[in-house]
Coordinates of C-alpha atoms in Angstrom, one line a residue:
M184 CA 4.4 -148.5 73.6
Q185 CA 5.2 -147.5 70.5
I186 CA 6.6 -149.3 67.7
F187 CA 9.6 -148.0 67.0
V188 CA 12.0 -147.9 69.2
K189 CA 13.5 -143.5 69.2
N190 CA 17.3 -145.6 70.5
R191 CA 20.8 -144.9 67.3
S192 CA 22.4 -147.6 69.7
F193 CA 19.6 -150.2 68.9
Y194 CA 19.3 -149.9 65.5
R195 CA 23.5 -149.3 65.6
K196 CA 24.0 -152.8 67.6
M197 CA 21.2 -154.5 65.3
A198 CA 22.7 -153.5 62.3
A199 CA 27.0 -154.6 63.2
L200 CA 24.9 -158.0 63.7
A201 CA 22.6 -158.1 60.9
L202 CA 24.4 -157.6 58.1
P203 CA 27.3 -159.5 58.8
I204 CA 24.8 -163.0 58.5
A205 CA 22.8 -161.0 56.3
A206 CA 25.6 -161.2 53.8
Q207 CA 26.5 -164.3 54.5
Q208 CA 23.2 -165.6 54.1
L209 CA 22.8 -163.7 50.4
I210 CA 27.0 -165.9 49.6
T211 CA 24.6 -169.3 50.7
V212 CA 22.5 -168.3 48.2
G213 CA 24.7 -167.2 45.7
V214 CA 25.4 -170.8 46.0
N215 CA 22.6 -172.3 46.2
M216 CA 22.3 -171.0 43.6
A217 CA 25.1 -171.3 40.9
D218 CA 24.7 -175.2 41.8
N219 CA 21.0 -174.9 40.4
V220 CA 21.3 -172.3 37.6
M221 CA 25.2 -175.5 36.8
L222 CA 23.0 -178.3 36.9
G223 CA 20.6 -176.7 35.5
Q224 CA 22.3 -176.6 32.8
L225 CA 22.2 -180.8 32.2
G226 CA 18.5 -181.0 32.5
E227 CA 16.1 -181.6 34.6
V228 CA 17.4 -184.9 36.2
P229 CA 20.6 -184.5 38.1
M230 CA 18.7 -180.5 39.4
S231 CA 15.8 -182.5 40.8
G232 CA 18.5 -185.4 42.6
A233 CA 20.4 -182.8 43.7
T234 CA 17.6 -180.9 45.5
L235 CA 15.7 -184.0 46.6
A236 CA 19.1 -185.0 47.9
N237 CA 19.8 -181.7 49.5
N238 CA 16.3 -181.9 51.0
F239 CA 16.7 -184.1 53.4
I240 CA 20.1 -182.6 54.5
N241 CA 18.5 -179.8 55.5
I242 CA 16.5 -181.8 57.9
F243 CA 20.3 -181.8 59.6
Q244 CA 21.4 -179.0 58.4
I245 CA 17.7 -177.3 60.2
M246 CA 18.4 -179.5 63.3
C247 CA 22.2 -177.8 63.4
M248 CA 20.4 -175.1 63.7
G249 CA 18.3 -175.8 66.3
L250 CA 21.2 -176.9 67.9
G251 CA 22.9 -173.8 67.8
M252 CA 20.3 -171.6 68.0
G253 CA 18.6 -173.1 71.3
A254 CA 22.1 -172.9 72.9
S255 CA 22.9 -169.1 71.7
V256 CA 19.4 -168.7 73.5
L257 CA 21.5 -169.3 77.1
T258 CA 25.1 -168.5 75.7
S259 CA 23.6 -164.7 75.1
R260 CA 22.0 -164.4 78.6
F261 CA 25.1 -165.5 80.2
F262 CA 27.2 -163.6 77.9
G263 CA 24.2 -160.4 79.5
M264 CA 25.1 -161.5 83.0
K265 CA 28.7 -162.4 82.2
D266 CA 29.0 -165.6 83.3
R267 CA 31.7 -166.9 81.4
N268 CA 31.8 -170.5 82.2
R269 CA 28.5 -171.3 82.2
M270 CA 28.6 -170.0 78.4
K271 CA 31.6 -172.6 78.0
K272 CA 29.4 -176.0 79.3
T273 CA 26.6 -175.0 77.3
V274 CA 28.7 -174.4 74.3
N275 CA 30.6 -178.0 75.8
L276 CA 27.2 -179.8 75.5
M277 CA 25.8 -178.2 72.1
L278 CA 29.0 -180.2 70.6
R279 CA 28.0 -182.8 72.5
T280 CA 25.0 -183.2 71.4
Q281 CA 25.9 -182.8 67.7
L282 CA 28.5 -185.5 67.3
V283 CA 26.0 -188.5 68.2
I284 CA 23.8 -186.5 65.5
A285 CA 25.8 -186.0 63.2
S286 CA 26.8 -189.7 63.7
L287 CA 23.2 -190.9 63.1
F288 CA 22.5 -189.2 59.6
A289 CA 26.5 -190.2 58.7
M290 CA 24.9 -194.1 59.7
T291 CA 21.8 -193.3 57.9
T292 CA 23.1 -191.8 55.1
A293 CA 25.6 -194.8 54.5
I294 CA 23.7 -198.3 55.0
M295 CA 20.3 -196.5 52.6
P296 CA 21.3 -193.7 49.9
A297 CA 18.7 -195.3 47.7
G298 CA 16.2 -195.6 50.1
I299 CA 16.1 -192.6 51.3
M300 CA 16.5 -190.1 47.5
G301 CA 13.2 -193.1 47.5
I302 CA 10.8 -191.7 49.7
Y303 CA 11.2 -188.1 47.7
S304 CA 10.9 -189.8 44.5
T305 CA 9.8 -192.5 42.1
D306 CA 11.8 -191.4 39.1
S307 CA 15.1 -194.2 39.0
A308 CA 16.9 -191.7 37.1
V309 CA 16.5 -189.3 40.1
I310 CA 17.0 -191.6 43.0
A311 CA 20.6 -192.8 41.2
A312 CA 21.8 -189.2 40.8
G313 CA 21.2 -188.3 43.8
S314 CA 22.1 -191.0 45.8
G315 CA 25.5 -190.5 44.3
Y316 CA 24.9 -186.8 45.6
L317 CA 24.2 -188.1 49.0
L318 CA 26.9 -190.4 49.2
I319 CA 29.6 -187.9 47.9
S320 CA 28.1 -185.8 51.3
I321 CA 28.4 -187.5 54.4
P322 CA 31.9 -185.8 56.3
C323 CA 29.2 -182.8 55.6
Y324 CA 27.6 -183.9 58.2
Y325 CA 30.2 -184.1 60.7
L326 CA 32.4 -180.6 59.2
N327 CA 29.5 -178.5 58.6
G328 CA 27.3 -179.6 61.2
Y329 CA 30.1 -178.3 64.1
A330 CA 30.7 -175.0 61.5
V331 CA 27.4 -173.8 61.3
T332 CA 26.8 -175.0 65.6
S333 CA 29.4 -173.1 65.9
S334 CA 28.9 -169.9 64.1
L335 CA 26.0 -169.3 66.1
V336 CA 27.0 -169.5 69.6
L337 CA 30.2 -166.6 68.1
R338 CA 26.5 -164.4 67.1
S339 CA 25.7 -164.0 70.2
V340 CA 28.2 -163.4 72.0
G341 CA 28.6 -160.4 69.0
K342 CA 31.0 -162.2 67.5
A343 CA 29.2 -162.3 64.1
T344 CA 32.4 -161.5 61.1
I345 CA 33.5 -164.9 61.0
P346 CA 31.1 -166.9 60.3
L347 CA 31.0 -163.7 57.4
L348 CA 35.0 -164.2 56.7
S349 CA 34.2 -168.9 56.5
S350 CA 31.3 -168.8 54.3
V351 CA 33.4 -166.2 51.9
C352 CA 36.3 -168.4 51.9
S353 CA 34.0 -171.2 51.1
F354 CA 32.1 -170.1 48.7
F355 CA 34.7 -168.9 46.1
I356 CA 35.9 -172.0 46.6
N357 CA 32.7 -174.2 46.0
I358 CA 32.1 -172.2 42.2
F359 CA 35.2 -173.0 40.7
C360 CA 35.4 -176.0 42.3
N361 CA 31.5 -177.6 41.3
W362 CA 32.7 -175.4 37.8
V363 CA 35.6 -177.8 38.0
F364 CA 33.7 -181.3 38.5
I365 CA 30.0 -180.8 37.3
F366 CA 31.5 -180.1 34.0
G367 CA 34.8 -181.6 33.9
H368 CA 37.0 -178.6 33.6
F369 CA 41.5 -178.7 34.0
G370 CA 42.1 -182.6 32.9
A371 CA 39.3 -183.4 35.4
P372 CA 36.4 -185.9 35.2
A373 CA 32.8 -184.6 34.5
M374 CA 31.5 -185.7 37.3
G375 CA 27.7 -184.5 37.1
V376 CA 26.0 -184.1 40.1
N377 CA 28.7 -186.5 41.9
G378 CA 30.3 -183.3 41.3
A379 CA 28.3 -181.0 42.8
A380 CA 29.1 -183.0 46.0
L381 CA 32.7 -183.0 46.3
G382 CA 32.9 -179.1 44.8
T383 CA 30.3 -178.5 48.4
L384 CA 32.2 -181.0 50.6
I385 CA 35.3 -179.5 49.6
A386 CA 34.3 -176.4 50.7
R387 CA 33.0 -177.6 54.1
V388 CA 36.5 -178.4 55.0
V389 CA 38.2 -175.0 54.5
E390 CA 34.4 -173.9 56.7
F391 CA 35.7 -175.7 59.6
S392 CA 38.5 -174.7 60.1
V393 CA 38.0 -171.3 59.7
T394 CA 35.0 -171.1 61.8
M395 CA 37.0 -173.8 64.7
G396 CA 40.5 -172.5 65.1
Y397 CA 38.4 -169.5 65.9
L398 CA 35.9 -170.8 68.9
F399 CA 39.2 -173.1 70.1
F400 CA 42.3 -170.8 69.4
K401 CA 41.2 -167.2 69.2
D402 CA 38.1 -166.5 70.5
Q403 CA 38.2 -164.0 74.0
N404 CA 34.4 -163.7 74.8
I405 CA 33.1 -167.3 75.4
Q406 CA 37.4 -168.6 75.8
L407 CA 36.9 -172.3 74.8
R408 CA 40.0 -174.2 74.4
F409 CA 40.5 -177.9 74.1
R410 CA 41.8 -178.4 77.5
D411 CA 37.9 -177.2 78.3
L412 CA 36.1 -180.3 76.0
T413 CA 36.4 -183.3 79.4
M414 CA 34.7 -180.3 82.1
S415 CA 31.6 -181.8 83.9
T416 CA 28.2 -180.0 82.9
K417 CA 26.0 -181.7 85.5
E418 CA 24.9 -177.5 86.7
I419 CA 23.6 -176.6 83.8
R420 CA 21.9 -179.6 81.9
R421 CA 18.4 -179.3 83.4
E422 CA 18.7 -175.3 82.6
Y423 CA 20.2 -176.5 78.9
I424 CA 17.1 -179.3 78.8
N425 CA 14.6 -177.0 79.9
I426 CA 15.2 -173.7 77.1
S427 CA 17.7 -175.5 73.7
I428 CA 16.4 -178.9 73.6
P429 CA 12.6 -177.6 72.7
V430 CA 14.1 -175.5 70.1
L431 CA 16.3 -178.6 68.9
V432 CA 12.6 -180.6 68.9
S433 CA 10.8 -177.3 67.1
D434 CA 13.4 -176.4 64.7
T435 CA 12.8 -180.8 63.6
L436 CA 10.1 -180.8 63.3
L437 CA 9.8 -178.0 60.8
G438 CA 12.9 -179.9 58.7
L439 CA 10.8 -182.8 58.7
G440 CA 7.4 -180.8 57.8
N441 CA 9.3 -179.6 54.9
S442 CA 11.0 -182.6 54.0
A443 CA 7.3 -183.9 54.6
V444 CA 6.6 -181.3 52.0
S445 CA 9.7 -181.9 49.8
I446 CA 8.1 -185.3 49.0
V447 CA 4.6 -183.9 47.6
M448 CA 6.6 -182.0 45.5
G449 CA 8.7 -184.9 44.2
H450 CA 5.1 -187.4 44.1
I451 CA 3.7 -184.5 42.0
G452 CA 6.0 -184.9 39.6
S453 CA 9.7 -183.6 38.3
S454 CA 8.3 -180.5 36.7
F455 CA 7.7 -179.4 40.5
V456 CA 10.4 -180.2 41.7
A457 CA 12.5 -178.0 39.5
A458 CA 9.5 -174.8 40.0
N459 CA 10.7 -174.7 43.4
A460 CA 14.0 -175.4 43.8
I461 CA 14.2 -172.3 41.6
T462 CA 11.1 -170.2 43.7
T463 CA 13.3 -171.4 47.2
V464 CA 16.3 -169.8 45.5
T465 CA 14.2 -166.7 45.1
M466 CA 12.7 -166.3 48.0
Q467 CA 15.8 -166.8 50.0
L468 CA 17.5 -164.1 47.3
A469 CA 14.4 -161.8 48.9
T470 CA 14.4 -162.6 52.4
V471 CA 18.0 -163.0 53.0
V472 CA 17.9 -158.8 55.3
I473 CA 15.3 -160.8 57.0
Q474 CA 17.7 -163.9 58.3
G475 CA 20.6 -162.2 59.5
I476 CA 17.7 -159.8 61.8
S477 CA 16.2 -162.8 63.1
Q478 CA 18.7 -164.0 64.4
A479 CA 20.4 -160.1 65.6
S480 CA 17.0 -160.0 67.0
C481 CA 17.7 -163.3 69.4
T482 CA 20.6 -162.2 70.0
I483 CA 19.8 -158.7 70.8
T484 CA 17.7 -160.3 72.9
G485 CA 19.1 -162.6 75.1
I486 CA 21.6 -160.3 76.4
T487 CA 18.6 -157.4 77.1
L488 CA 17.0 -159.7 79.4
G489 CA 20.3 -160.5 81.2
E490 CA 21.0 -157.1 81.9
G491 CA 18.0 -157.8 84.0
K492 CA 15.9 -155.2 80.9
T493 CA 12.4 -156.7 80.7
K494 CA 10.4 -153.8 80.0
Q495 CA 13.4 -152.7 76.9
A496 CA 13.1 -156.2 75.8
Q497 CA 9.8 -156.3 75.3
E498 CA 9.7 -153.0 73.1
Q499 CA 12.4 -154.1 71.5
G500 CA 10.7 -156.8 70.3
V501 CA 8.0 -154.7 68.7
T502 CA 10.2 -152.5 67.3
F503 CA 11.8 -155.8 66.0
A504 CA 8.6 -157.2 64.2
A505 CA 7.9 -153.8 62.6
I506 CA 10.4 -154.2 60.9
G507 CA 10.1 -158.0 59.9
F508 CA 6.6 -157.0 58.1
L509 CA 8.1 -154.0 56.5
I510 CA 10.7 -156.1 54.7
G511 CA 8.3 -158.3 53.9
C512 CA 6.9 -155.8 51.9
V513 CA 10.5 -155.4 50.1
G514 CA 10.7 -159.1 50.2
C515 CA 7.1 -159.1 48.0
V516 CA 8.0 -156.4 45.3
L517 CA 11.7 -158.2 44.9
I518 CA 10.0 -161.4 43.7
L519 CA 7.5 -159.8 40.9
A520 CA 9.6 -158.0 39.4
L521 CA 12.7 -160.8 39.5
S522 CA 11.1 -163.4 38.9
D523 CA 11.1 -163.8 34.9
T524 CA 15.2 -162.4 35.0
V525 CA 15.9 -165.4 37.8
I526 CA 13.3 -168.5 35.8
G527 CA 15.5 -166.9 32.8
L528 CA 18.4 -168.5 34.0
Y529 CA 17.5 -172.3 33.9
K530 CA 17.5 -173.9 30.8
I531 CA 14.2 -175.8 31.9
T532 CA 10.9 -177.1 29.7
E533 CA 8.3 -174.4 29.0
E534 CA 5.8 -176.3 31.4
T535 CA 7.9 -176.4 33.9
A536 CA 8.2 -172.1 34.3
A537 CA 5.3 -171.3 34.1
L538 CA 4.7 -173.9 36.4
A539 CA 7.4 -171.5 38.7
R540 CA 5.5 -168.0 37.3
Q541 CA 2.7 -169.4 39.0
L542 CA 4.8 -170.2 42.9
M543 CA 6.5 -166.9 42.5
H544 CA 3.1 -164.8 42.6
A545 CA 2.6 -166.8 45.3
L546 CA 5.6 -166.9 47.1
A547 CA 5.2 -163.5 46.6
I548 CA 2.6 -163.2 49.1
V549 CA 3.7 -166.2 51.5
V550 CA 6.9 -164.4 52.2
L551 CA 4.5 -160.9 53.3
F552 CA 3.6 -163.2 57.2
Q553 CA 7.0 -165.0 56.5
T554 CA 9.4 -162.2 57.6
T555 CA 7.7 -161.2 60.6
N556 CA 7.5 -165.0 61.7
S557 CA 10.8 -165.4 61.2
I558 CA 11.4 -162.9 63.8
L559 CA 9.0 -163.8 65.9
T560 CA 9.3 -167.1 66.3
K561 CA 13.2 -167.5 65.2
G562 CA 14.2 -164.1 67.5
V563 CA 11.9 -162.6 70.2
L564 CA 10.5 -164.5 71.7
R565 CA 13.1 -167.5 71.1
G566 CA 15.4 -165.0 72.8
G567 CA 12.9 -164.3 75.5
G568 CA 13.0 -168.0 76.6
D569 CA 10.0 -169.1 75.2
T570 CA 11.3 -172.1 73.0
K571 CA 8.7 -175.2 75.0
F572 CA 5.6 -172.5 73.7
L573 CA 7.3 -172.4 70.2
M574 CA 7.7 -176.1 69.2
V575 CA 4.1 -176.1 70.7
A576 CA 3.6 -174.2 67.1
D577 CA 5.2 -175.1 64.9
I578 CA 4.0 -179.2 65.7
L579 CA 0.4 -177.4 65.4
F580 CA 0.4 -175.9 62.4
L581 CA 2.8 -177.7 60.1
W582 CA 1.4 -180.8 61.2
V583 CA -2.8 -180.6 61.2
C584 CA -2.1 -178.1 58.3
S585 CA 0.6 -177.5 56.1
V586 CA 1.9 -181.2 55.6
P587 CA -2.7 -182.8 55.0
L588 CA -3.5 -179.1 52.9
G589 CA -0.8 -179.9 50.5
A590 CA -0.4 -183.0 50.3
L591 CA -4.8 -182.5 49.7
A592 CA -4.4 -179.8 46.8
G593 CA -1.4 -181.9 44.9
L594 CA -2.0 -185.5 44.9
V595 CA -5.8 -185.6 45.4
W596 CA -7.1 -182.7 44.5
H597 CA -4.6 -182.0 42.0
L598 CA -5.0 -178.1 41.6
P599 CA -3.1 -175.7 40.5
G600 CA 0.5 -174.7 41.5
F601 CA -0.2 -171.5 43.2
W602 CA -2.9 -173.0 45.7
I603 CA -0.6 -176.1 46.6
Y604 CA 2.2 -173.4 47.0
I605 CA -0.4 -171.5 48.8
L606 CA -2.0 -175.0 51.5
L607 CA 1.9 -175.9 51.0
K608 CA 2.9 -172.2 53.0
I609 CA -1.0 -172.0 55.4
D610 CA 1.1 -172.7 58.9
Q611 CA 3.1 -169.2 58.2
F612 CA 0.0 -167.2 57.9
I613 CA -1.3 -168.4 61.3
K614 CA 1.4 -168.6 62.8
A615 CA 2.3 -164.8 62.3
F616 CA -0.9 -163.7 63.8
W617 CA -0.5 -166.2 66.4
C618 CA 3.3 -165.4 67.2
L619 CA 2.2 -161.3 67.7
F620 CA -0.5 -162.2 70.3
R621 CA 2.5 -164.6 71.8
L622 CA 4.8 -161.4 72.4
R623 CA 2.0 -158.2 72.8
S624 CA 0.8 -160.7 76.2
G625 CA 4.4 -160.6 77.5
K626 CA 4.8 -164.4 78.5
W627 CA 7.4 -164.9 76.3
I628 CA 10.1 -163.3 79.0
K629 CA 11.4 -166.5 80.5
K630 CA 13.9 -166.4 84.1
I631 CA 16.7 -168.3 83.4
S632 CA 18.6 -169.5 86.8
N633 CA 21.4 -166.9 88.0
T634 CA 22.7 -169.4 90.0
R635 CA 26.3 -170.0 89.6

């Protein structure tokens, strides 16, 4: 089998889907970086408080990604089958599940914001800063949750530019509002960490309005309208549970695992948290294209299999994996080249800067494996419906390897930051090889019922 597919239309389709998604990811990274830089001007405590609060919010966002990606596996397959009725039912189930998840997170945050922050840090100043951030962010569970999940199903039917448009609008609003409310410009009070939360909330309102407005009033591929929200979804529930729910579980466990990693970092100290916040933004910047290709590969794989082209889907999967490795090499070089420049943007102590450099060097190695891993787990294999296998892989390697080894390295063995980070991310190395063997086997391609 050839490594690279010799079909120009394949690469054009991939670019048409991946570039808008990558651009949207770049905007998201830009917002996160601007938040960190602005809060970094106030010191390490405000930046650490917001970072740790966002780690809890990220559990929710990752669950939304899992819910949306799980639904998109089905919508892309049904789109290939030209089965609009089942596309509508899939999106309906997704929106109803999203309401339950958002409500659970909103209630938990409202009841115990300090308790949540206490999980991540023992520093009272950091806990106080993060608690205020969480309380202001409560409406974002609904606004951002629906925007994220709906964006993913729109992308799965070829509408990748709409989520990009909503992100562009929210980007400029977020940056401006953060500048106003963090520092107190135009007569607004200087709110610090709470100002960052308020700016994000305003931006989420815009993002929600654009995305959901398009889904219900303009979209012609799914054609979901308000009158369809009460339709029966009984015939699709078993398929939805078998394919979509393992993605939700897998991504939820991933979010909890990442949160456990953050807990380890929080207990190592605020310097490690601040250094990791800088490293995380750099990683997102260096791998922004891979996020687009991952989601594009899931959509293309689903549509190709929906059209009944199994052999073609296998060939495309090999090509996507090779592209992932090449992008990983580029990302490695970018991280090493940009690390000092990025660290220099922050007002941090020399100790934190030195630690950030160690984490950057570790990240440069991790990203070589993470890019291929991301394309396979979040893209090709998921698009093939192999969601139960991926759920097991996430549980096994993250919770059995990364979390315990990272905790031992940071809290018991007190290893240098480089090795702590490597062990915290060891699952990325293992999953890359595990999933390559799975891709080669062809067992990742699962059948979905053609009954209507």
